Amino acid sequence: MSKPKVGIKGFGRIGRLVLGAAARSPTPSMLFAVHDPSIDIGYMVYMFTYDSTHGRFQREKFELMETPSSFPRRERAPTRLPSSTANFEISMVIISAPSADAPMFVMGVNENLY
């Protein structure tokens, strides 16, 4: 089974934690597309690199693309994405906020129902 390709919409506390956890994993080769129109790309890099709570991110290489048109869609497009307006073939959506119309799973409570 191939590893999922992941996109993150929103680069607040949860978005940065997801990206950091995946990048620190033993095999951090999953693609991450980060979308947050309310934050400048330079500030995104700064917030991720110098997180005051979780420490400085030690990584050598970042690939920055500022526009979706520069994103190679088919071969590298995300298959998991919290929300999307692009024409990707998304197979799973994971949200970190309560939702009225999506099932909720809590680790240690009901994750076995997923």
mmCIF file of N, CA and C in Angstrom:
data_model
loop_
_atom_site.group_PDB
_atom_site.id
_atom_site.type_symbol
_atom_site.label_atom_id
_atom_site.label_comp_id
_atom_site.label_asym_id
_atom_site.label_seq_id
_atom_site.Cartn_x
_atom_site.Cartn_y
_atom_site.Cartn_z
ATOM 1 N N MET A 1 0.847 -1.187 0.000
ATOM 2 C CA MET A 1 0.000 0.000 0.000
ATOM 3 C C MET A 1 0.887 1.244 0.000
ATOM 4 N N SER A 2 0.614 2.158 -0.902
ATOM 5 C CA SER A 2 1.412 3.378 -0.969
ATOM 6 C C SER A 2 0.989 4.341 0.136
ATOM 7 N N LYS A 3 1.916 5.203 0.509
ATOM 8 C CA LYS A 3 1.619 6.180 1.552
ATOM 9 C C LYS A 3 0.663 7.233 1.017
ATOM 10 N N PRO A 4 -0.266 7.702 1.855
ATOM 11 C CA PRO A 4 -1.173 8.754 1.392
ATOM 12 C C PRO A 4 -0.434 10.062 1.203
ATOM 13 N N LYS A 5 -0.902 10.831 0.253
ATOM 14 C CA LYS A 5 -0.382 12.182 0.043
ATOM 15 C C LYS A 5 -1.353 13.132 0.734
ATOM 16 N N VAL A 6 -0.834 14.032 1.527
ATOM 17 C CA VAL A 6 -1.681 14.814 2.418
ATOM 18 C C VAL A 6 -1.579 16.302 2.124
ATOM 19 N N GLY A 7 -2.710 16.970 2.170
ATOM 20 C CA GLY A 7 -2.767 18.426 2.094
ATOM 21 C C GLY A 7 -3.355 18.957 3.387
ATOM 22 N N ILE A 8 -2.938 20.133 3.795
ATOM 23 C CA ILE A 8 -3.440 20.744 5.027
ATOM 24 C C ILE A 8 -4.083 22.077 4.679
ATOM 25 N N LYS A 9 -5.342 22.246 5.092
ATOM 26 C CA LYS A 9 -6.010 23.532 4.893
ATOM 27 C C LYS A 9 -6.132 24.196 6.250
ATOM 28 N N GLY A 10 -5.437 25.289 6.403
ATOM 29 C CA GLY A 10 -5.377 25.983 7.680
ATOM 30 C C GLY A 10 -4.041 25.689 8.340
ATOM 31 N N PHE A 11 -3.298 26.726 8.662
ATOM 32 C CA PHE A 11 -1.968 26.529 9.226
ATOM 33 C C PHE A 11 -1.870 27.145 10.605
ATOM 34 N N GLY A 12 -2.926 26.920 11.390
ATOM 35 C CA GLY A 12 -2.911 27.334 12.789
ATOM 36 C C GLY A 12 -2.208 26.276 13.623
ATOM 37 N N ARG A 13 -2.568 26.191 14.886
ATOM 38 C CA ARG A 13 -1.915 25.264 15.814
ATOM 39 C C ARG A 13 -2.006 23.819 15.340
ATOM 40 N N ILE A 14 -3.186 23.361 14.948
ATOM 41 C CA ILE A 14 -3.371 21.972 14.528
ATOM 42 C C ILE A 14 -2.644 21.693 13.215
ATOM 43 N N GLY A 15 -2.754 22.590 12.247
ATOM 44 C CA GLY A 15 -2.074 22.393 10.968
ATOM 45 C C GLY A 15 -0.572 22.269 11.122
ATOM 46 N N ARG A 16 0.009 23.117 11.970
ATOM 47 C CA ARG A 16 1.459 23.043 12.199
ATOM 48 C C ARG A 16 1.837 21.765 12.929
ATOM 49 N N LEU A 17 1.008 21.318 13.871
ATOM 50 C CA LEU A 17 1.289 20.068 14.580
ATOM 51 C C LEU A 17 1.239 18.871 13.640
ATOM 52 N N VAL A 18 0.259 18.838 12.747
ATOM 53 C CA VAL A 18 0.153 17.733 11.787
ATOM 54 C C VAL A 18 1.369 17.702 10.874
ATOM 55 N N LEU A 19 1.740 18.845 10.334
ATOM 56 C CA LEU A 19 2.904 18.902 9.455
ATOM 57 C C LEU A 19 4.180 18.512 10.194
ATOM 58 N N GLY A 20 4.365 19.023 11.400
ATOM 59 C CA GLY A 20 5.561 18.698 12.171
ATOM 60 C C GLY A 20 5.642 17.228 12.536
ATOM 61 N N ALA A 21 4.519 16.636 12.955
ATOM 62 C CA ALA A 21 4.514 15.216 13.318
ATOM 63 C C ALA A 21 4.838 14.340 12.119
ATOM 64 N N ALA A 22 4.272 14.658 10.981
ATOM 65 C CA ALA A 22 4.543 13.860 9.788
ATOM 66 C C ALA A 22 5.984 14.035 9.317
ATOM 67 N N ALA A 23 6.495 15.248 9.404
ATOM 68 C CA ALA A 23 7.865 15.501 8.955
ATOM 69 C C ALA A 23 8.893 14.864 9.883
ATOM 70 N N ARG A 24 8.540 14.695 11.143
ATOM 71 C CA ARG A 24 9.465 14.076 12.099
ATOM 72 C C ARG A 24 9.360 12.552 12.114
ATOM 73 N N SER A 25 8.410 11.987 11.384
ATOM 74 C CA SER A 25 8.255 10.535 11.372
ATOM 75 C C SER A 25 9.469 9.891 10.699
ATOM 76 N N PRO A 26 9.708 8.599 10.939
ATOM 77 C CA PRO A 26 10.872 7.934 10.351
ATOM 78 C C PRO A 26 10.885 7.954 8.824
ATOM 79 N N THR A 27 9.734 8.007 8.208
ATOM 80 C CA THR A 27 9.656 8.064 6.746
ATOM 81 C C THR A 27 8.826 9.268 6.327
ATOM 82 N N PRO A 28 9.382 10.479 6.403
ATOM 83 C CA PRO A 28 8.617 11.704 6.149
ATOM 84 C C PRO A 28 8.520 12.082 4.677
ATOM 85 N N SER A 29 8.282 11.118 3.807
ATOM 86 C CA SER A 29 8.290 11.432 2.379
ATOM 87 C C SER A 29 6.913 11.755 1.814
ATOM 88 N N MET A 30 5.881 11.856 2.672
ATOM 89 C CA MET A 30 4.563 12.229 2.184
ATOM 90 C C MET A 30 4.571 13.672 1.709
ATOM 91 N N LEU A 31 3.835 13.947 0.656
ATOM 92 C CA LEU A 31 3.721 15.313 0.147
ATOM 93 C C LEU A 31 2.763 16.100 1.030
ATOM 94 N N PHE A 32 3.085 17.329 1.309
ATOM 95 C CA PHE A 32 2.189 18.210 2.039
ATOM 96 C C PHE A 32 1.962 19.468 1.232
ATOM 97 N N ALA A 33 0.712 19.761 0.982
ATOM 98 C CA ALA A 33 0.323 21.040 0.407
ATOM 99 C C ALA A 33 -0.369 21.790 1.535
ATOM 100 N N VAL A 34 0.074 22.978 1.837
ATOM 101 C CA VAL A 34 -0.496 23.766 2.923
ATOM 102 C C VAL A 34 -1.196 24.970 2.323
ATOM 103 N N HIS A 35 -2.469 25.148 2.706
ATOM 104 C CA HIS A 35 -3.250 26.262 2.181
ATOM 105 C C HIS A 35 -3.846 27.044 3.344
ATOM 106 N N ASP A 36 -3.516 28.291 3.430
ATOM 107 C CA ASP A 36 -4.139 29.195 4.391
ATOM 108 C C ASP A 36 -4.063 30.596 3.808
ATOM 109 N N PRO A 37 -5.144 31.055 3.175
ATOM 110 C CA PRO A 37 -5.104 32.347 2.489
ATOM 111 C C PRO A 37 -4.944 33.541 3.420
ATOM 112 N N SER A 38 -5.135 33.343 4.716
ATOM 113 C CA SER A 38 -5.042 34.474 5.641
ATOM 114 C C SER A 38 -3.629 34.704 6.168
ATOM 115 N N ILE A 39 -2.673 33.839 5.787
ATOM 116 C CA ILE A 39 -1.302 33.965 6.286
ATOM 117 C C ILE A 39 -0.335 34.071 5.116
ATOM 118 N N ASP A 40 0.558 35.033 5.175
ATOM 119 C CA ASP A 40 1.605 35.197 4.171
ATOM 120 C C ASP A 40 2.543 33.989 4.214
ATOM 121 N N ILE A 41 3.043 33.554 3.051
ATOM 122 C CA ILE A 41 3.885 32.357 2.984
ATOM 123 C C ILE A 41 5.167 32.500 3.809
ATOM 124 N N GLY A 42 5.735 33.683 3.841
ATOM 125 C CA GLY A 42 6.926 33.902 4.660
ATOM 126 C C GLY A 42 6.639 33.722 6.140
ATOM 127 N N TYR A 43 5.462 34.180 6.568
ATOM 128 C CA TYR A 43 5.079 34.026 7.966
ATOM 129 C C TYR A 43 4.766 32.568 8.289
ATOM 130 N N MET A 44 4.211 31.822 7.321
ATOM 131 C CA MET A 44 3.987 30.382 7.512
ATOM 132 C C MET A 44 5.298 29.671 7.826
ATOM 133 N N VAL A 45 6.307 29.953 7.014
ATOM 134 C CA VAL A 45 7.620 29.329 7.216
ATOM 135 C C VAL A 45 8.184 29.722 8.577
ATOM 136 N N TYR A 46 8.067 30.992 8.931
ATOM 137 C CA TYR A 46 8.565 31.468 10.222
ATOM 138 C C TYR A 46 7.850 30.771 11.379
ATOM 139 N N MET A 47 6.507 30.718 11.335
ATOM 140 C CA MET A 47 5.739 30.094 12.416
ATOM 141 C C MET A 47 6.087 28.618 12.565
ATOM 142 N N PHE A 48 6.290 27.934 11.444
ATOM 143 C CA PHE A 48 6.601 26.507 11.501
ATOM 144 C C PHE A 48 8.028 26.271 11.996
ATOM 145 N N THR A 49 8.951 27.087 11.544
ATOM 146 C CA THR A 49 10.355 26.909 11.914
ATOM 147 C C THR A 49 10.609 27.265 13.374
ATOM 148 N N TYR A 50 9.993 28.334 13.854
ATOM 149 C CA TYR A 50 10.259 28.823 15.210
ATOM 150 C C TYR A 50 9.019 28.729 16.090
ATOM 151 N N ASP A 51 8.489 27.546 16.295
ATOM 152 C CA ASP A 51 7.308 27.352 17.127
ATOM 153 C C ASP A 51 7.689 27.536 18.593
ATOM 154 N N SER A 52 7.070 28.485 19.274
ATOM 155 C CA SER A 52 7.448 28.794 20.654
ATOM 156 C C SER A 52 7.044 27.696 21.634
ATOM 157 N N THR A 53 6.045 26.910 21.307
ATOM 158 C CA THR A 53 5.593 25.851 22.204
ATOM 159 C C THR A 53 6.326 24.537 21.968
ATOM 160 N N HIS A 54 6.491 24.162 20.719
ATOM 161 C CA HIS A 54 7.028 22.841 20.390
ATOM 162 C C HIS A 54 8.489 22.856 19.965
ATOM 163 N N GLY A 55 9.113 23.990 20.006
ATOM 164 C CA GLY A 55 10.534 24.074 19.689
ATOM 165 C C GLY A 55 10.802 24.332 18.220
ATOM 166 N N ARG A 56 12.065 24.558 17.928
ATOM 167 C CA ARG A 56 12.483 24.870 16.563
ATOM 168 C C ARG A 56 12.460 23.618 15.695
ATOM 169 N N PHE A 57 11.932 23.753 14.493
ATOM 170 C CA PHE A 57 11.870 22.633 13.559
ATOM 171 C C PHE A 57 13.213 22.489 12.862
ATOM 172 N N GLN A 58 13.815 21.331 12.973
ATOM 173 C CA GLN A 58 15.125 21.066 12.378
ATOM 174 C C GLN A 58 14.939 20.265 11.096
ATOM 175 N N ARG A 59 14.914 20.932 9.997
ATOM 176 C CA ARG A 59 14.756 20.267 8.699
ATOM 177 C C ARG A 59 15.568 21.048 7.690
ATOM 178 N N GLU A 60 16.147 20.343 6.750
ATOM 179 C CA GLU A 60 17.051 20.994 5.814
ATOM 180 C C GLU A 60 16.373 21.581 4.590
ATOM 181 N N LYS A 61 15.277 20.988 4.125
ATOM 182 C CA LYS A 61 14.736 21.388 2.834
ATOM 183 C C LYS A 61 13.228 21.621 2.900
ATOM 184 N N PHE A 62 12.808 22.732 2.333
ATOM 185 C CA PHE A 62 11.392 23.034 2.144
ATOM 186 C C PHE A 62 11.185 23.310 0.667
ATOM 187 N N GLU A 63 10.060 22.898 0.134
ATOM 188 C CA GLU A 63 9.699 23.249 -1.236
ATOM 189 C C GLU A 63 8.499 24.180 -1.143
ATOM 190 N N LEU A 64 8.659 25.400 -1.607
ATOM 191 C CA LEU A 64 7.596 26.387 -1.513
ATOM 192 C C LEU A 64 7.001 26.661 -2.882
ATOM 193 N N MET A 65 5.679 26.544 -2.984
ATOM 194 C CA MET A 65 4.952 26.911 -4.192
ATOM 195 C C MET A 65 3.821 27.817 -3.747
ATOM 196 N N GLU A 66 3.765 29.011 -4.295
ATOM 197 C CA GLU A 66 2.782 29.981 -3.816
ATOM 198 C C GLU A 66 1.439 29.900 -4.523
ATOM 199 N N THR A 67 1.362 29.241 -5.665
ATOM 200 C CA THR A 67 0.097 29.202 -6.396
ATOM 201 C C THR A 67 -0.295 27.773 -6.732
ATOM 202 N N PRO A 68 -1.589 27.449 -6.658
ATOM 203 C CA PRO A 68 -2.036 26.107 -7.017
ATOM 204 C C PRO A 68 -1.713 25.731 -8.458
ATOM 205 N N SER A 69 -1.585 26.701 -9.348
ATOM 206 C CA SER A 69 -1.291 26.379 -10.747
ATOM 207 C C SER A 69 0.095 25.763 -10.908
ATOM 208 N N SER A 70 0.996 25.982 -9.943
ATOM 209 C CA SER A 70 2.325 25.381 -10.028
ATOM 210 C C SER A 70 2.363 23.994 -9.402
ATOM 211 N N PHE A 71 1.236 23.529 -8.893
ATOM 212 C CA PHE A 71 1.155 22.229 -8.236
ATOM 213 C C PHE A 71 0.909 21.141 -9.272
ATOM 214 N N PRO A 72 1.803 20.160 -9.420
ATOM 215 C CA PRO A 72 1.595 19.092 -10.401
ATOM 216 C C PRO A 72 0.439 18.197 -9.967
ATOM 217 N N ARG A 73 -0.687 18.309 -10.614
ATOM 218 C CA ARG A 73 -1.924 17.723 -10.111
ATOM 219 C C ARG A 73 -1.977 16.200 -10.059
ATOM 220 N N ARG A 74 -1.808 15.514 -11.125
ATOM 221 C CA ARG A 74 -2.061 14.076 -11.136
ATOM 222 C C ARG A 74 -1.034 13.248 -10.371
ATOM 223 N N GLU A 75 0.224 13.419 -10.685
ATOM 224 C CA GLU A 75 1.221 12.541 -10.088
ATOM 225 C C GLU A 75 1.543 12.856 -8.634
ATOM 226 N N ARG A 76 1.290 14.079 -8.172
ATOM 227 C CA ARG A 76 1.636 14.437 -6.801
ATOM 228 C C ARG A 76 0.468 15.028 -6.022
ATOM 229 N N ALA A 77 -0.705 15.010 -6.567
ATOM 230 C CA ALA A 77 -1.852 15.633 -5.901
ATOM 231 C C ALA A 77 -2.199 14.902 -4.611
ATOM 232 N N PRO A 78 -2.646 15.644 -3.592
ATOM 233 C CA PRO A 78 -3.011 14.991 -2.338
ATOM 234 C C PRO A 78 -4.214 14.085 -2.498
ATOM 235 N N THR A 79 -4.244 12.987 -1.734
ATOM 236 C CA THR A 79 -5.402 12.110 -1.696
ATOM 237 C C THR A 79 -6.173 12.282 -0.398
ATOM 238 N N ARG A 80 -5.606 12.977 0.562
ATOM 239 C CA ARG A 80 -6.278 13.293 1.818
ATOM 240 C C ARG A 80 -6.186 14.799 2.015
ATOM 241 N N LEU A 81 -7.324 15.431 2.253
ATOM 242 C CA LEU A 81 -7.326 16.888 2.359
ATOM 243 C C LEU A 81 -8.505 17.328 3.215
ATOM 244 N N PRO A 82 -8.281 18.208 4.198
ATOM 245 C CA PRO A 82 -9.386 18.658 5.034
ATOM 246 C C PRO A 82 -10.519 19.339 4.276
ATOM 247 N N SER A 83 -10.224 20.122 3.276
ATOM 248 C CA SER A 83 -11.266 20.665 2.409
ATOM 249 C C SER A 83 -10.584 21.138 1.144
ATOM 250 N N SER A 84 -11.335 21.200 0.054
ATOM 251 C CA SER A 84 -10.674 21.507 -1.210
ATOM 252 C C SER A 84 -11.638 22.154 -2.178
ATOM 253 N N THR A 85 -11.132 23.138 -2.889
ATOM 254 C CA THR A 85 -11.885 23.707 -3.991
ATOM 255 C C THR A 85 -11.240 23.321 -5.307
ATOM 256 N N ALA A 86 -10.060 22.701 -5.233
ATOM 257 C CA ALA A 86 -9.368 22.259 -6.444
ATOM 258 C C ALA A 86 -9.980 20.959 -6.942
ATOM 259 N N ASN A 87 -9.663 20.594 -8.155
ATOM 260 C CA ASN A 87 -10.223 19.393 -8.756
ATOM 261 C C ASN A 87 -9.298 18.199 -8.534
ATOM 262 N N PHE A 88 -9.088 17.828 -7.287
ATOM 263 C CA PHE A 88 -8.299 16.652 -6.958
ATOM 264 C C PHE A 88 -9.254 15.495 -6.710
ATOM 265 N N GLU A 89 -8.740 14.283 -6.740
ATOM 266 C CA GLU A 89 -9.549 13.110 -6.412
ATOM 267 C C GLU A 89 -9.293 12.767 -4.951
ATOM 268 N N ILE A 90 -9.997 13.416 -4.060
ATOM 269 C CA ILE A 90 -9.796 13.263 -2.630
ATOM 270 C C ILE A 90 -10.518 12.012 -2.153
ATOM 271 N N SER A 91 -9.796 11.141 -1.429
ATOM 272 C CA SER A 91 -10.411 9.911 -0.949
ATOM 273 C C SER A 91 -10.786 9.979 0.528
ATOM 274 N N MET A 92 -10.284 10.967 1.260
ATOM 275 C CA MET A 92 -10.582 11.063 2.679
ATOM 276 C C MET A 92 -10.448 12.512 3.137
ATOM 277 N N VAL A 93 -11.334 12.911 4.026
ATOM 278 C CA VAL A 93 -11.276 14.244 4.621
ATOM 279 C C VAL A 93 -11.194 14.069 6.130
ATOM 280 N N ILE A 94 -10.250 14.756 6.756
ATOM 281 C CA ILE A 94 -10.096 14.706 8.209
ATOM 282 C C ILE A 94 -10.226 16.132 8.717
ATOM 283 N N ILE A 95 -11.166 16.359 9.630
ATOM 284 C CA ILE A 95 -11.330 17.695 10.199
ATOM 285 C C ILE A 95 -11.042 17.623 11.695
ATOM 286 N N SER A 96 -10.546 18.706 12.246
ATOM 287 C CA SER A 96 -10.180 18.706 13.664
ATOM 288 C C SER A 96 -11.127 19.551 14.505
ATOM 289 N N ALA A 97 -12.277 19.869 13.963
ATOM 290 C CA ALA A 97 -13.275 20.654 14.686
ATOM 291 C C ALA A 97 -14.595 19.891 14.672
ATOM 292 N N PRO A 98 -15.453 20.128 15.639
ATOM 293 C CA PRO A 98 -16.754 19.458 15.642
ATOM 294 C C PRO A 98 -17.545 19.772 14.376
ATOM 295 N N SER A 99 -18.279 18.785 13.891
ATOM 296 C CA SER A 99 -19.086 18.959 12.692
ATOM 297 C C SER A 99 -20.477 18.394 12.924
ATOM 298 N N ALA A 100 -21.474 19.082 12.399
ATOM 299 C CA ALA A 100 -22.854 18.631 12.563
ATOM 300 C C ALA A 100 -23.181 17.444 11.665
ATOM 301 N N ASP A 101 -22.492 17.314 10.533
ATOM 302 C CA ASP A 101 -22.870 16.277 9.575
ATOM 303 C C ASP A 101 -21.762 15.274 9.248
ATOM 304 N N ALA A 102 -20.714 15.203 10.046
ATOM 305 C CA ALA A 102 -19.641 14.230 9.829
ATOM 306 C C ALA A 102 -19.474 13.398 11.097
ATOM 307 N N PRO A 103 -19.191 12.101 10.950
ATOM 308 C CA PRO A 103 -18.982 11.290 12.156
ATOM 309 C C PRO A 103 -17.746 11.760 12.918
ATOM 310 N N MET A 104 -17.798 11.662 14.244
ATOM 311 C CA MET A 104 -16.665 12.075 15.075
ATOM 312 C C MET A 104 -16.050 10.856 15.741
ATOM 313 N N PHE A 105 -14.717 10.826 15.734
ATOM 314 C CA PHE A 105 -13.977 9.749 16.371
ATOM 315 C C PHE A 105 -13.016 10.356 17.375
ATOM 316 N N VAL A 106 -12.980 9.772 18.565
ATOM 317 C CA VAL A 106 -12.105 10.247 19.630
ATOM 318 C C VAL A 106 -11.198 9.091 20.026
ATOM 319 N N MET A 107 -9.880 9.329 19.963
ATOM 320 C CA MET A 107 -8.932 8.278 20.324
ATOM 321 C C MET A 107 -9.163 7.850 21.769
ATOM 322 N N GLY A 108 -9.217 6.544 21.988
ATOM 323 C CA GLY A 108 -9.454 6.008 23.316
ATOM 324 C C GLY A 108 -10.924 5.883 23.663
ATOM 325 N N VAL A 109 -11.803 6.386 22.786
ATOM 326 C CA VAL A 109 -13.242 6.315 23.045
ATOM 327 C C VAL A 109 -13.936 5.473 21.983
ATOM 328 N N ASN A 110 -13.837 5.876 20.716
ATOM 329 C CA ASN A 110 -14.575 5.170 19.670
ATOM 330 C C ASN A 110 -13.820 5.054 18.350
ATOM 331 N N GLU A 111 -12.486 5.155 18.373
ATOM 332 C CA GLU A 111 -11.735 5.081 17.115
ATOM 333 C C GLU A 111 -11.883 3.729 16.432
ATOM 334 N N ASN A 112 -12.287 2.691 17.181
ATOM 335 C CA ASN A 112 -12.483 1.367 16.578
ATOM 336 C C ASN A 112 -13.678 1.339 15.627
ATOM 337 N N LEU A 113 -14.531 2.334 15.664
ATOM 338 C CA LEU A 113 -15.680 2.401 14.758
ATOM 339 C C LEU A 113 -15.316 2.930 13.384
ATOM 340 N N TYR A 114 -14.105 3.485 13.253
ATOM 341 C CA TYR A 114 -13.685 4.041 11.967
ATOM 342 C C TYR A 114 -13.437 2.938 10.968
#
